[in-house]
Amino acid sequence: MFLFDYIVNLSIFSLLVSAPFVIRSFINLRPLKHPHIWIGLYGGAVAIVLVLLAVKQQGYVYDIRYAPVILTFAYLGPVSGLITALFALSIRLLTSGNWFPAIGGWVFIMTVFTLLHAYLSRRRLAPFKRSLVLSGAYVVLYLCTVATFRILVNKPLFHVQYLWFVILGVLLGGVLIESHERLRRIMAERSDMEASLNASEYQYRLIAEHTSDLIMVLDPDRAIRYLSPSHAFVLGYPDLTQDCATLNRVINPEDAKMFNQTVGRILARKTAQSMEIRFRHRDGHLIPFDSLCKPVEGKGGRIEHIVIISRDISERKKAEAFLLQSEKLSIVGELAAGIAHEIRNPLTTIKGFLHLYKLENPAMKYGDLLRDELERIEIITSELLSMAKPQAAAYTVANVRDVIEQTLEFLTPQTLLHNIAFIRDYRGEHFPVTCATNQLKQVFLNILKNAIESMPGGGDIRIGLRLEENGECLVSIEDQGCGIPEEHLQRLGQPFYSLKEKGTGLGLMISHKIIKQYHGRIAYRSKVGEGTRIDIWLPVGG
């Protein structure tokens, strides 16, 4: 019966210790103001309950009122401990006699506990260890009190049972508090970890969903685990699905083998690989991408995923092509300067002696043909010089309409010979452009001569002129000639590239150079057998 009462008393104490933690875990309350006072009051209430539930056996009374006193001292300090101890002393005095030893022992214990707590706090001892030290001190102080006031000194078993009862209460209460505190810390850490994870996930999702780079995650079997939304935006597919068919849908068939080989190398070597691959846009054109493929290893060093980050390098390709073109022009310029210098001097001599020889021999055969060919060489040399050596030009504000009319007037005899008519479509009278008039004439002359030569059977050449809303002057020249294959359009304007049998390719190249100097642009549209249209945009000035 004694053991049963003992267990019941400890169980009720455990319930009283756990109740505040359990209740607070279900109620999200604001932190208490003056928690030491409130918890001291609660500890005092627990001490009162423990005294009222004291075990009475064979004339002896067993209570564990000092268990909450020791715990509040250990975890919250002297303020809470003294409040709890005052309640414990009060209920002790009300329920039994022997006030003097009870009060004397209480004062002695509180003084030592306060000093000991200050010492242990400086040592930064953990609360549970402080409770053990205080419990040991309580045992010593209790025995000193018994010896001082001669309380049942001939009943050592009573004191052993009493002290063991109190120490068990302290141990059980400390374990419960530590368990709840550890659980609270784990939950707080988990909550912080979840908040950090959510914030991190949000940042990564923000980057992944708003970057122009394509981010793809593959499984080792090449099944797609993740596709960033930029795939749909950049490639024009709003309904991309995450399966193997998606890869076949977007990867250029010519690059599929290289892609599979790269993935195979990653799986075999477990190292990052880079590749240049072309993805197919929804409208059919190919977009070049520079892709970095990184393996993600899991347990046992096994590759679980492959992350592929692809960046559109279309602009870089254009820049490289432009740089290559610039290098070509630089080389051509140096070559042209040397050729022109070497050709001009002997050419002048040959022309002079040919003229003298013809005067002395009027009946000379093929003289006119030789003269024409020499003039052709001189024209090519002049074009080379204009390309190799920048010409000082006086820029003025000229009316593009007047420049076109002067060029057409110059070409009129040639058009009459080839049965060609100019059809004008001018939408306005004044089209001011800052330019060197002779250079602009040269551009129109080169283009119109090409149009005339493309129509040996005659036809119409339509010339359009209008002002665009963006402040540019659009000149369009459209012929009805043989046309240009689409694969050759991109190469127009390159040095020494010509579709004519005796062409040098320098005329269009010089025209491109002049238009670029004026911050303009040129575009070609053509169909074989139907004709070619050339659009020139020039910024309006003046």
Coordinates of C-alpha atoms in Angstrom, one line a residue:
M1 CA 0.0 0.0 0.0
F2 CA 2.9 2.3 0.8
L3 CA 4.5 1.7 -2.6
F4 CA 1.2 2.3 -4.4
D5 CA 0.7 5.7 -2.6
Y6 CA 4.3 6.5 -3.5
I7 CA 3.7 5.8 -7.2
V8 CA 0.4 7.7 -7.2
N9 CA 2.0 10.7 -5.6
L10 CA 4.9 10.7 -8.2
S11 CA 2.4 10.3 -11.0
I12 CA 0.4 13.3 -9.9
F13 CA 3.6 15.3 -9.6
S14 CA 4.6 14.3 -13.2
L15 CA 1.2 15.3 -14.5
L16 CA 1.4 18.7 -12.8
V17 CA 4.9 19.3 -14.3
S18 CA 3.8 18.2 -17.8
A19 CA 0.5 20.0 -17.9
P20 CA 1.8 23.6 -18.7
F21 CA 4.0 22.3 -21.5
V22 CA 1.2 20.2 -23.0
I23 CA -1.4 23.0 -22.8
R24 CA 1.0 25.6 -24.3
S25 CA 1.9 23.3 -27.2
F26 CA -1.8 23.4 -28.3
I27 CA -2.3 27.2 -27.7
N28 CA -0.2 29.7 -29.5
L29 CA 0.1 32.4 -26.8
R30 CA 2.3 35.4 -26.5
P31 CA 5.4 35.1 -24.2
L32 CA 4.5 35.7 -20.5
K33 CA 5.5 38.9 -18.9
H34 CA 7.5 38.3 -15.7
P35 CA 7.6 34.5 -16.3
H36 CA 9.8 33.9 -13.2
I37 CA 6.9 35.2 -10.9
W38 CA 4.1 33.3 -12.7
I39 CA 6.1 30.0 -12.8
G40 CA 7.0 30.5 -9.2
L41 CA 3.4 30.8 -8.3
Y42 CA 2.5 27.7 -10.3
G43 CA 5.4 25.8 -8.6
G44 CA 4.0 27.0 -5.2
A45 CA 0.5 25.6 -6.2
V46 CA 2.1 22.3 -7.1
A47 CA 3.9 22.2 -3.7
I48 CA 0.5 22.8 -2.0
V49 CA -1.0 19.9 -3.9
L50 CA 1.9 17.6 -3.0
V51 CA 1.6 18.4 0.7
L52 CA -2.2 17.8 0.6
L53 CA -1.5 14.4 -1.1
A54 CA 1.3 13.5 1.3
V55 CA 1.7 9.8 2.1
K56 CA 1.0 8.9 5.7
Q57 CA 2.3 5.6 6.9
Q58 CA 2.9 4.3 10.4
G59 CA 2.6 7.8 11.9
Y60 CA 5.1 9.3 9.4
V61 CA 4.3 11.8 6.7
Y62 CA 6.1 11.6 3.3
D63 CA 5.8 14.6 0.9
I64 CA 7.9 15.8 -2.0
R65 CA 7.2 19.6 -1.7
Y66 CA 10.9 20.3 -2.0
A67 CA 11.0 18.7 -5.5
P68 CA 9.3 21.7 -7.3
V69 CA 11.4 24.0 -5.1
I70 CA 14.7 22.4 -6.4
L71 CA 13.4 22.4 -10.0
T72 CA 12.4 26.1 -10.1
F73 CA 15.7 27.0 -8.4
A74 CA 17.6 25.0 -11.0
Y75 CA 15.7 26.2 -14.1
L76 CA 14.6 29.7 -13.3
G77 CA 16.7 31.0 -10.4
P78 CA 16.1 32.3 -6.9
V79 CA 13.1 34.4 -7.6
S80 CA 10.9 31.5 -8.8
G81 CA 12.5 29.2 -6.2
L82 CA 11.8 31.4 -3.3
I83 CA 8.2 32.0 -4.3
T84 CA 7.6 28.3 -4.6
A85 CA 9.4 27.6 -1.3
L86 CA 7.3 30.2 0.5
F87 CA 4.1 28.4 -0.6
A88 CA 5.7 25.0 0.4
L89 CA 6.6 26.4 3.9
S90 CA 3.2 28.0 4.4
I91 CA 1.3 24.8 3.7
R92 CA 3.7 22.8 5.8
L93 CA 3.1 25.1 8.8
L94 CA -0.7 24.9 8.3
T95 CA -0.8 21.1 8.2
S96 CA 1.5 20.1 11.0
G97 CA 3.4 21.4 14.1
N98 CA 7.2 21.8 14.8
W99 CA 7.3 25.2 13.3
F100 CA 10.7 26.2 14.7
P101 CA 12.7 23.4 13.0
A102 CA 10.6 23.8 9.8
I103 CA 11.3 27.5 9.6
G104 CA 14.9 27.2 10.6
G105 CA 15.6 24.4 8.1
W106 CA 13.8 26.4 5.4
V107 CA 15.9 29.5 5.9
F108 CA 19.1 27.5 6.0
I109 CA 18.2 25.6 2.8
M110 CA 17.0 28.8 0.9
T111 CA 20.3 30.6 1.8
V112 CA 22.5 27.8 0.6
F113 CA 20.4 27.3 -2.5
T114 CA 20.6 31.0 -3.5
L115 CA 24.4 31.1 -3.0
L116 CA 24.9 27.8 -4.8
H117 CA 22.7 28.9 -7.7
A118 CA 24.8 32.0 -8.2
Y119 CA 28.0 29.9 -8.2
L120 CA 26.6 27.3 -10.6
S121 CA 25.3 30.0 -13.0
R122 CA 28.8 31.5 -13.3
R123 CA 30.1 28.0 -14.2
R124 CA 27.3 27.9 -16.8
L125 CA 26.2 24.5 -15.7
A126 CA 23.1 23.0 -17.6
P127 CA 19.8 23.3 -15.7
F128 CA 19.4 19.5 -15.2
K129 CA 22.9 19.2 -13.8
R130 CA 22.1 22.2 -11.5
S131 CA 19.1 20.3 -10.2
L132 CA 21.3 17.3 -9.4
V133 CA 23.8 19.4 -7.6
L134 CA 21.0 21.2 -5.6
S135 CA 19.4 17.8 -4.8
G136 CA 22.8 16.6 -3.4
A137 CA 23.0 19.9 -1.4
Y138 CA 19.4 19.3 -0.2
V139 CA 20.3 15.9 1.1
V140 CA 23.2 17.3 3.1
L141 CA 21.2 20.2 4.4
Y142 CA 18.3 18.0 5.4
L143 CA 20.6 15.7 7.3
C144 CA 22.2 18.7 9.0
T145 CA 18.7 19.9 10.0
V146 CA 17.8 16.5 11.4
A147 CA 21.0 16.4 13.4
T148 CA 20.6 20.0 14.7
F149 CA 17.0 19.7 15.8
R150 CA 17.2 16.0 16.8
I151 CA 14.3 15.0 14.5
L152 CA 13.7 11.2 14.7
V153 CA 17.4 10.5 14.8
N154 CA 16.7 6.9 15.8
K155 CA 14.6 6.3 12.6
P156 CA 17.2 6.4 9.8
L157 CA 14.9 4.3 7.5
F158 CA 12.3 7.1 7.6
H159 CA 14.8 9.7 6.5
V160 CA 16.2 7.5 3.8
Q161 CA 12.7 6.9 2.4
Y162 CA 11.8 10.6 2.6
L163 CA 15.0 11.7 0.9
W164 CA 14.6 9.1 -1.8
F165 CA 11.0 10.2 -2.3
V166 CA 12.2 13.8 -2.9
I167 CA 15.1 12.9 -5.1
L168 CA 12.9 10.7 -7.3
G169 CA 10.5 13.6 -7.7
V170 CA 13.4 15.9 -8.8
L171 CA 14.8 13.3 -11.2
L172 CA 11.4 12.6 -12.7
G173 CA 10.4 16.2 -13.0
G174 CA 13.8 17.1 -14.5
V175 CA 13.5 14.4 -17.1
L176 CA 10.0 15.6 -18.1
I177 CA 11.1 19.2 -18.3
E178 CA 14.2 18.3 -20.4
S179 CA 12.1 16.1 -22.7
H180 CA 9.6 18.9 -23.3
E181 CA 12.4 21.4 -23.8
R182 CA 14.2 19.1 -26.2
L183 CA 11.0 18.5 -28.1
R184 CA 10.3 22.2 -28.2
R185 CA 13.9 22.9 -29.5
I186 CA 13.5 20.2 -32.1
M187 CA 10.1 21.6 -33.2
A188 CA 11.6 25.1 -33.3
E189 CA 14.6 23.9 -35.3
R190 CA 12.3 22.1 -37.7
S191 CA 10.1 25.1 -38.1
D192 CA 13.2 27.3 -38.8
M193 CA 14.5 24.6 -41.2
E194 CA 11.1 24.5 -43.0
A195 CA 11.0 28.3 -43.2
S196 CA 14.6 28.4 -44.5
L197 CA 13.8 25.5 -46.9
N198 CA 10.7 27.3 -48.2
A199 CA 12.7 30.6 -48.6
S200 CA 15.5 28.7 -50.4
E201 CA 13.0 26.9 -52.6
Y202 CA 11.2 30.2 -53.4
Q203 CA 14.5 31.8 -54.4
Y204 CA 15.5 28.9 -56.6
R205 CA 12.0 28.7 -58.1
L206 CA 12.1 32.4 -58.7
I207 CA 15.4 32.0 -60.5
A208 CA 14.4 28.9 -62.4
E209 CA 11.0 30.3 -63.5
H210 CA 12.3 33.7 -64.6
T211 CA 15.6 33.0 -66.2
S212 CA 16.0 32.8 -70.0
D213 CA 18.4 29.9 -69.6
L214 CA 16.9 26.4 -70.1
I215 CA 17.2 24.2 -67.0
M216 CA 16.5 20.5 -67.5
V217 CA 16.9 17.6 -65.0
L218 CA 17.3 14.1 -66.4
D219 CA 17.2 10.7 -64.8
P220 CA 20.0 8.3 -65.8
D221 CA 17.5 6.6 -68.2
R222 CA 17.0 10.0 -69.9
A223 CA 13.5 10.5 -68.5
I224 CA 12.9 14.2 -67.8
R225 CA 12.4 15.0 -64.2
Y226 CA 12.1 18.8 -64.5
L227 CA 11.8 21.4 -67.3
S228 CA 12.0 25.1 -66.5
P229 CA 9.2 27.3 -67.8
S230 CA 11.8 29.0 -70.0
H231 CA 11.6 26.0 -72.4
A232 CA 8.1 26.9 -73.3
F233 CA 8.9 30.6 -73.6
V234 CA 12.2 30.3 -75.6
L235 CA 11.1 27.4 -77.8
G236 CA 7.5 28.3 -78.3
Y237 CA 6.0 25.1 -76.9
P238 CA 3.3 25.9 -74.3
D239 CA 2.5 22.2 -73.7
L240 CA 5.9 20.6 -73.1
T241 CA 5.5 17.3 -71.2
Q242 CA 8.2 15.7 -69.1
D243 CA 8.8 12.5 -70.9
C244 CA 11.4 11.1 -73.4
A245 CA 9.3 12.2 -76.3
T246 CA 9.9 15.8 -75.3
L247 CA 13.6 15.4 -76.1
N248 CA 13.0 14.0 -79.5
R249 CA 10.6 16.9 -80.0
V250 CA 13.0 19.7 -79.3
I251 CA 16.5 18.4 -80.1
N252 CA 17.7 18.7 -83.6
P253 CA 17.8 15.2 -85.1
E254 CA 21.4 15.8 -86.3
D255 CA 22.5 16.6 -82.7
A256 CA 20.6 13.7 -81.0
K257 CA 23.5 11.3 -81.4
M258 CA 26.0 13.8 -79.8
F259 CA 23.5 14.5 -77.0
N260 CA 23.2 10.7 -76.2
Q261 CA 27.0 10.3 -76.3
T262 CA 27.5 13.3 -73.9
V263 CA 25.0 11.8 -71.4
G264 CA 26.8 8.4 -71.8
R265 CA 30.1 10.0 -71.0
I266 CA 28.7 11.7 -67.9
L267 CA 27.3 8.4 -66.6
A268 CA 30.6 6.6 -67.3
R269 CA 33.1 9.3 -66.0
K270 CA 30.9 11.0 -63.4
T271 CA 32.2 14.4 -64.5
A272 CA 30.6 17.5 -66.0
Q273 CA 30.5 17.8 -69.7
S274 CA 29.7 20.8 -72.1
M275 CA 28.3 20.6 -75.5
E276 CA 26.8 22.9 -78.2
I277 CA 23.4 21.7 -79.3
R278 CA 20.6 23.0 -81.4
F279 CA 17.0 23.0 -80.2
R280 CA 14.1 23.2 -82.6
H281 CA 11.7 26.1 -82.2
R282 CA 8.0 25.5 -82.7
D283 CA 8.1 27.4 -86.0
G284 CA 10.8 25.2 -87.3
H285 CA 14.0 27.2 -87.1
L286 CA 17.0 26.0 -85.0
I287 CA 18.4 27.9 -82.0
P288 CA 22.0 27.1 -80.9
F289 CA 22.6 26.6 -77.2
D290 CA 25.7 26.2 -75.1
S291 CA 24.8 23.4 -72.6
L292 CA 26.6 22.5 -69.4
C293 CA 25.7 19.1 -68.1
K294 CA 26.5 18.2 -64.4
P295 CA 25.9 14.9 -62.7
V296 CA 24.2 14.7 -59.3
E297 CA 25.5 11.8 -57.2
G298 CA 23.4 10.0 -54.6
K299 CA 24.1 7.3 -52.1
G300 CA 27.0 5.0 -53.0
G301 CA 28.3 7.4 -55.6
R302 CA 25.6 6.5 -58.0
I303 CA 24.4 9.2 -60.4
E304 CA 20.8 9.9 -59.7
H305 CA 20.2 13.0 -61.9
I306 CA 21.8 15.1 -64.6
V307 CA 21.3 18.8 -64.6
I308 CA 21.5 20.5 -68.0
I309 CA 21.7 24.3 -68.1
S310 CA 21.5 25.7 -71.7
R311 CA 22.1 29.2 -72.8
D312 CA 21.0 30.7 -76.1
I313 CA 24.1 31.7 -78.0
S314 CA 22.4 33.0 -81.2
E315 CA 23.7 36.5 -80.5
R316 CA 27.1 35.2 -79.8
K317 CA 27.1 33.3 -83.1
K318 CA 26.0 36.5 -84.9
A319 CA 28.8 38.4 -83.1
E320 CA 31.3 35.7 -84.1
A321 CA 30.1 35.9 -87.7
F322 CA 30.3 39.7 -87.6
L323 CA 33.9 39.5 -86.2
L324 CA 34.8 37.0 -88.9
Q325 CA 33.3 39.3 -91.5
S326 CA 35.3 42.2 -90.1
E327 CA 38.5 40.2 -90.2
K328 CA 37.8 39.3 -93.8
L329 CA 37.2 42.9 -94.7
S330 CA 40.4 43.9 -92.9
I331 CA 42.4 41.3 -94.9
V332 CA 40.6 42.3 -98.1
G333 CA 41.5 45.9 -97.4
E334 CA 45.1 45.1 -97.0
L335 CA 45.1 42.9 -100.1
A336 CA 43.2 45.5 -102.1
A337 CA 45.7 48.2 -101.3
G338 CA 48.6 46.1 -102.4
I339 CA 46.8 44.9 -105.6
A340 CA 45.6 48.4 -106.5
H341 CA 49.1 49.8 -106.1
E342 CA 50.8 47.1 -108.2
I343 CA 48.2 47.2 -111.0
R344 CA 47.6 50.9 -111.4
N345 CA 51.1 51.9 -112.6
P346 CA 51.5 49.2 -115.3
L347 CA 47.9 49.7 -116.3
T348 CA 48.5 53.3 -117.0
T349 CA 51.5 52.5 -119.1
I350 CA 49.6 49.8 -121.1
K351 CA 46.7 52.1 -121.8
G352 CA 49.0 54.9 -123.0
F353 CA 50.9 52.7 -125.3
L354 CA 47.7 51.0 -126.6
H355 CA 46.3 54.5 -127.5
L356 CA 49.6 55.4 -129.3
Y357 CA 49.7 52.1 -131.1
K358 CA 46.1 52.5 -132.3
L359 CA 46.9 56.0 -133.6
E360 CA 49.7 54.6 -135.6
N361 CA 47.7 51.6 -136.8
P362 CA 44.1 52.6 -137.2
A363 CA 43.2 49.2 -138.7
M364 CA 44.4 47.4 -135.6
K365 CA 42.1 44.4 -134.9
Y366 CA 40.6 44.0 -131.4
G367 CA 41.8 47.4 -130.3
D368 CA 38.4 48.4 -128.9
L369 CA 38.1 45.1 -127.1
L370 CA 41.5 45.6 -125.4
R371 CA 40.5 49.1 -124.4
D372 CA 37.2 47.9 -122.9
E373 CA 38.9 45.2 -120.9
L374 CA 41.6 47.6 -119.6
E375 CA 38.8 50.0 -118.5
R376 CA 37.2 47.1 -116.7
I377 CA 40.4 46.4 -114.9
E378 CA 40.6 50.1 -114.0
I379 CA 37.1 50.1 -112.6
I380 CA 37.9 47.0 -110.4
T381 CA 41.1 48.8 -109.2
S382 CA 39.1 51.9 -108.3
E383 CA 36.6 49.7 -106.3
L384 CA 39.5 48.1 -104.5
L385 CA 40.9 51.4 -103.6
S386 CA 37.6 52.8 -102.3
M387 CA 37.3 49.7 -100.2
A388 CA 40.9 49.6 -98.8
K389 CA 41.3 53.3 -98.1
P390 CA 38.6 55.3 -96.3
Q391 CA 37.6 58.3 -98.5
A392 CA 37.0 61.7 -96.9
A393 CA 33.4 62.5 -97.7
A394 CA 31.5 65.7 -97.1
Y395 CA 28.2 64.9 -95.3
T396 CA 25.2 67.0 -96.2
V397 CA 21.4 66.6 -95.8
A398 CA 20.2 65.3 -99.2
N399 CA 16.8 64.4 -100.5
V400 CA 16.9 60.6 -101.2
R401 CA 14.3 61.1 -103.9
D402 CA 16.6 63.5 -105.8
V403 CA 19.5 61.1 -105.4
I404 CA 17.4 58.2 -106.8
E405 CA 16.2 60.3 -109.7
Q406 CA 19.8 61.3 -110.6
T407 CA 20.9 57.7 -110.6
L408 CA 17.9 56.6 -112.7
E409 CA 18.7 59.3 -115.2
F410 CA 22.3 58.0 -115.5
L411 CA 21.0 54.5 -116.1
T412 CA 18.2 55.4 -118.6
P413 CA 20.3 54.7 -121.8
Q414 CA 21.1 51.2 -120.5
T415 CA 17.5 50.5 -119.6
L416 CA 16.4 51.4 -123.1
L417 CA 18.9 49.0 -124.6
H418 CA 17.5 46.1 -122.4
N419 CA 13.8 47.0 -122.7
I420 CA 13.5 47.8 -118.9
A421 CA 11.2 50.3 -117.3
F422 CA 11.4 52.0 -114.0
I423 CA 8.1 52.2 -112.0
R424 CA 8.3 54.8 -109.2
D425 CA 6.2 54.6 -106.1
Y426 CA 7.1 57.7 -104.1
R427 CA 4.9 58.4 -101.0
G428 CA 6.0 62.0 -100.4
E429 CA 8.3 64.7 -101.8
H430 CA 10.9 65.2 -99.1
F431 CA 13.1 62.4 -97.6
P432 CA 16.0 64.1 -95.9
V433 CA 19.0 61.9 -95.0
T434 CA 22.5 62.9 -93.8
C435 CA 24.9 61.4 -96.3
A436 CA 27.6 61.9 -98.9
T437 CA 25.6 62.2 -102.1
N438 CA 28.1 60.4 -104.3
Q439 CA 28.3 57.5 -101.9
L440 CA 24.6 57.1 -101.8
K441 CA 24.5 57.3 -105.6
Q442 CA 27.0 54.5 -105.7
V443 CA 24.8 52.3 -103.5
F444 CA 21.8 52.8 -105.7
L445 CA 23.9 52.4 -108.8
N446 CA 25.3 49.1 -107.7
I447 CA 21.9 47.7 -106.8
L448 CA 20.1 48.9 -109.9
K449 CA 22.9 47.6 -112.2
N450 CA 22.5 44.2 -110.6
A451 CA 18.7 44.4 -111.1
I452 CA 19.2 45.3 -114.8
E453 CA 21.7 42.5 -115.4
S454 CA 19.3 40.0 -113.8
M455 CA 16.7 40.7 -116.5
P456 CA 18.3 40.1 -119.9
G457 CA 14.8 39.8 -121.4
G458 CA 13.5 43.1 -120.1
G459 CA 10.9 43.8 -117.5
D460 CA 10.0 46.3 -114.8
I461 CA 12.0 47.5 -111.8
R462 CA 9.8 49.0 -109.0
I463 CA 11.3 51.6 -106.8
G464 CA 9.4 52.5 -103.6
L465 CA 10.2 55.3 -101.2
R466 CA 8.4 56.1 -98.0
L467 CA 8.9 57.3 -94.4
E468 CA 8.4 54.8 -91.6
E469 CA 6.8 55.5 -88.3
N470 CA 10.1 54.8 -86.4
G471 CA 11.8 57.8 -88.2
E472 CA 13.5 55.9 -91.0
C473 CA 13.4 56.3 -94.7
L474 CA 12.6 53.0 -96.6
V475 CA 13.9 52.5 -100.1
S476 CA 12.7 49.3 -101.8
I477 CA 14.0 48.1 -105.2
E478 CA 12.2 45.1 -106.7
D479 CA 13.1 43.5 -110.0
Q480 CA 11.6 40.7 -112.1
G481 CA 14.8 38.9 -112.7
C482 CA 16.0 35.3 -112.2
G483 CA 16.0 35.5 -108.4
I484 CA 18.5 34.3 -105.8
P485 CA 18.4 30.9 -104.0
E486 CA 17.5 31.3 -100.4
E487 CA 20.7 29.6 -99.2
H488 CA 22.8 32.3 -101.0
L489 CA 21.0 35.4 -99.5
Q490 CA 23.0 35.3 -96.3
R491 CA 26.3 35.5 -98.1
L492 CA 25.4 38.6 -100.2
G493 CA 27.8 41.5 -99.3
Q494 CA 30.7 39.2 -98.5
P495 CA 34.0 40.1 -100.4
F496 CA 34.5 38.4 -103.7
Y497 CA 31.2 36.6 -103.5
S498 CA 29.1 37.0 -106.6
L499 CA 26.4 35.1 -108.5
K500 CA 27.4 36.7 -111.8
E501 CA 29.8 35.0 -114.1
K502 CA 32.2 38.0 -114.3
G503 CA 31.2 39.6 -111.0
T504 CA 33.8 40.5 -108.4
G505 CA 31.4 40.7 -105.4
L506 CA 32.9 44.1 -104.4
G507 CA 29.9 46.3 -105.4
L508 CA 27.5 44.9 -102.8
M509 CA 30.2 44.8 -100.2
I510 CA 31.0 48.5 -100.7
S511 CA 27.2 49.2 -100.6
H512 CA 26.9 47.4 -97.3
K513 CA 29.8 49.4 -95.9
I514 CA 28.3 52.7 -96.9
I515 CA 24.9 51.9 -95.5
K516 CA 26.5 50.8 -92.2
Q517 CA 28.4 54.1 -92.1
Y518 CA 25.0 55.9 -92.2
H519 CA 23.6 53.6 -89.4
G520 CA 21.2 52.1 -91.8
R521 CA 20.4 48.4 -92.7
I522 CA 19.7 46.3 -95.8
A523 CA 17.6 43.2 -96.3
Y524 CA 17.0 40.8 -99.2
R525 CA 14.0 38.8 -100.2
S526 CA 14.0 36.7 -103.3
K527 CA 12.4 33.7 -105.1
V528 CA 14.1 31.9 -107.9
G529 CA 12.4 32.7 -111.2
E530 CA 10.3 35.5 -109.8
G531 CA 12.7 38.3 -108.8
T532 CA 14.4 40.0 -105.9
R533 CA 13.4 42.7 -103.5
I534 CA 16.0 44.8 -101.7
D535 CA 14.9 47.0 -98.7
I536 CA 17.2 49.8 -97.4
W537 CA 16.4 51.7 -94.2
L538 CA 18.2 55.0 -93.6
P539 CA 17.8 57.2 -90.6
V540 CA 16.1 60.5 -91.4
G541 CA 18.3 63.5 -90.7
G542 CA 18.1 67.3 -91.2

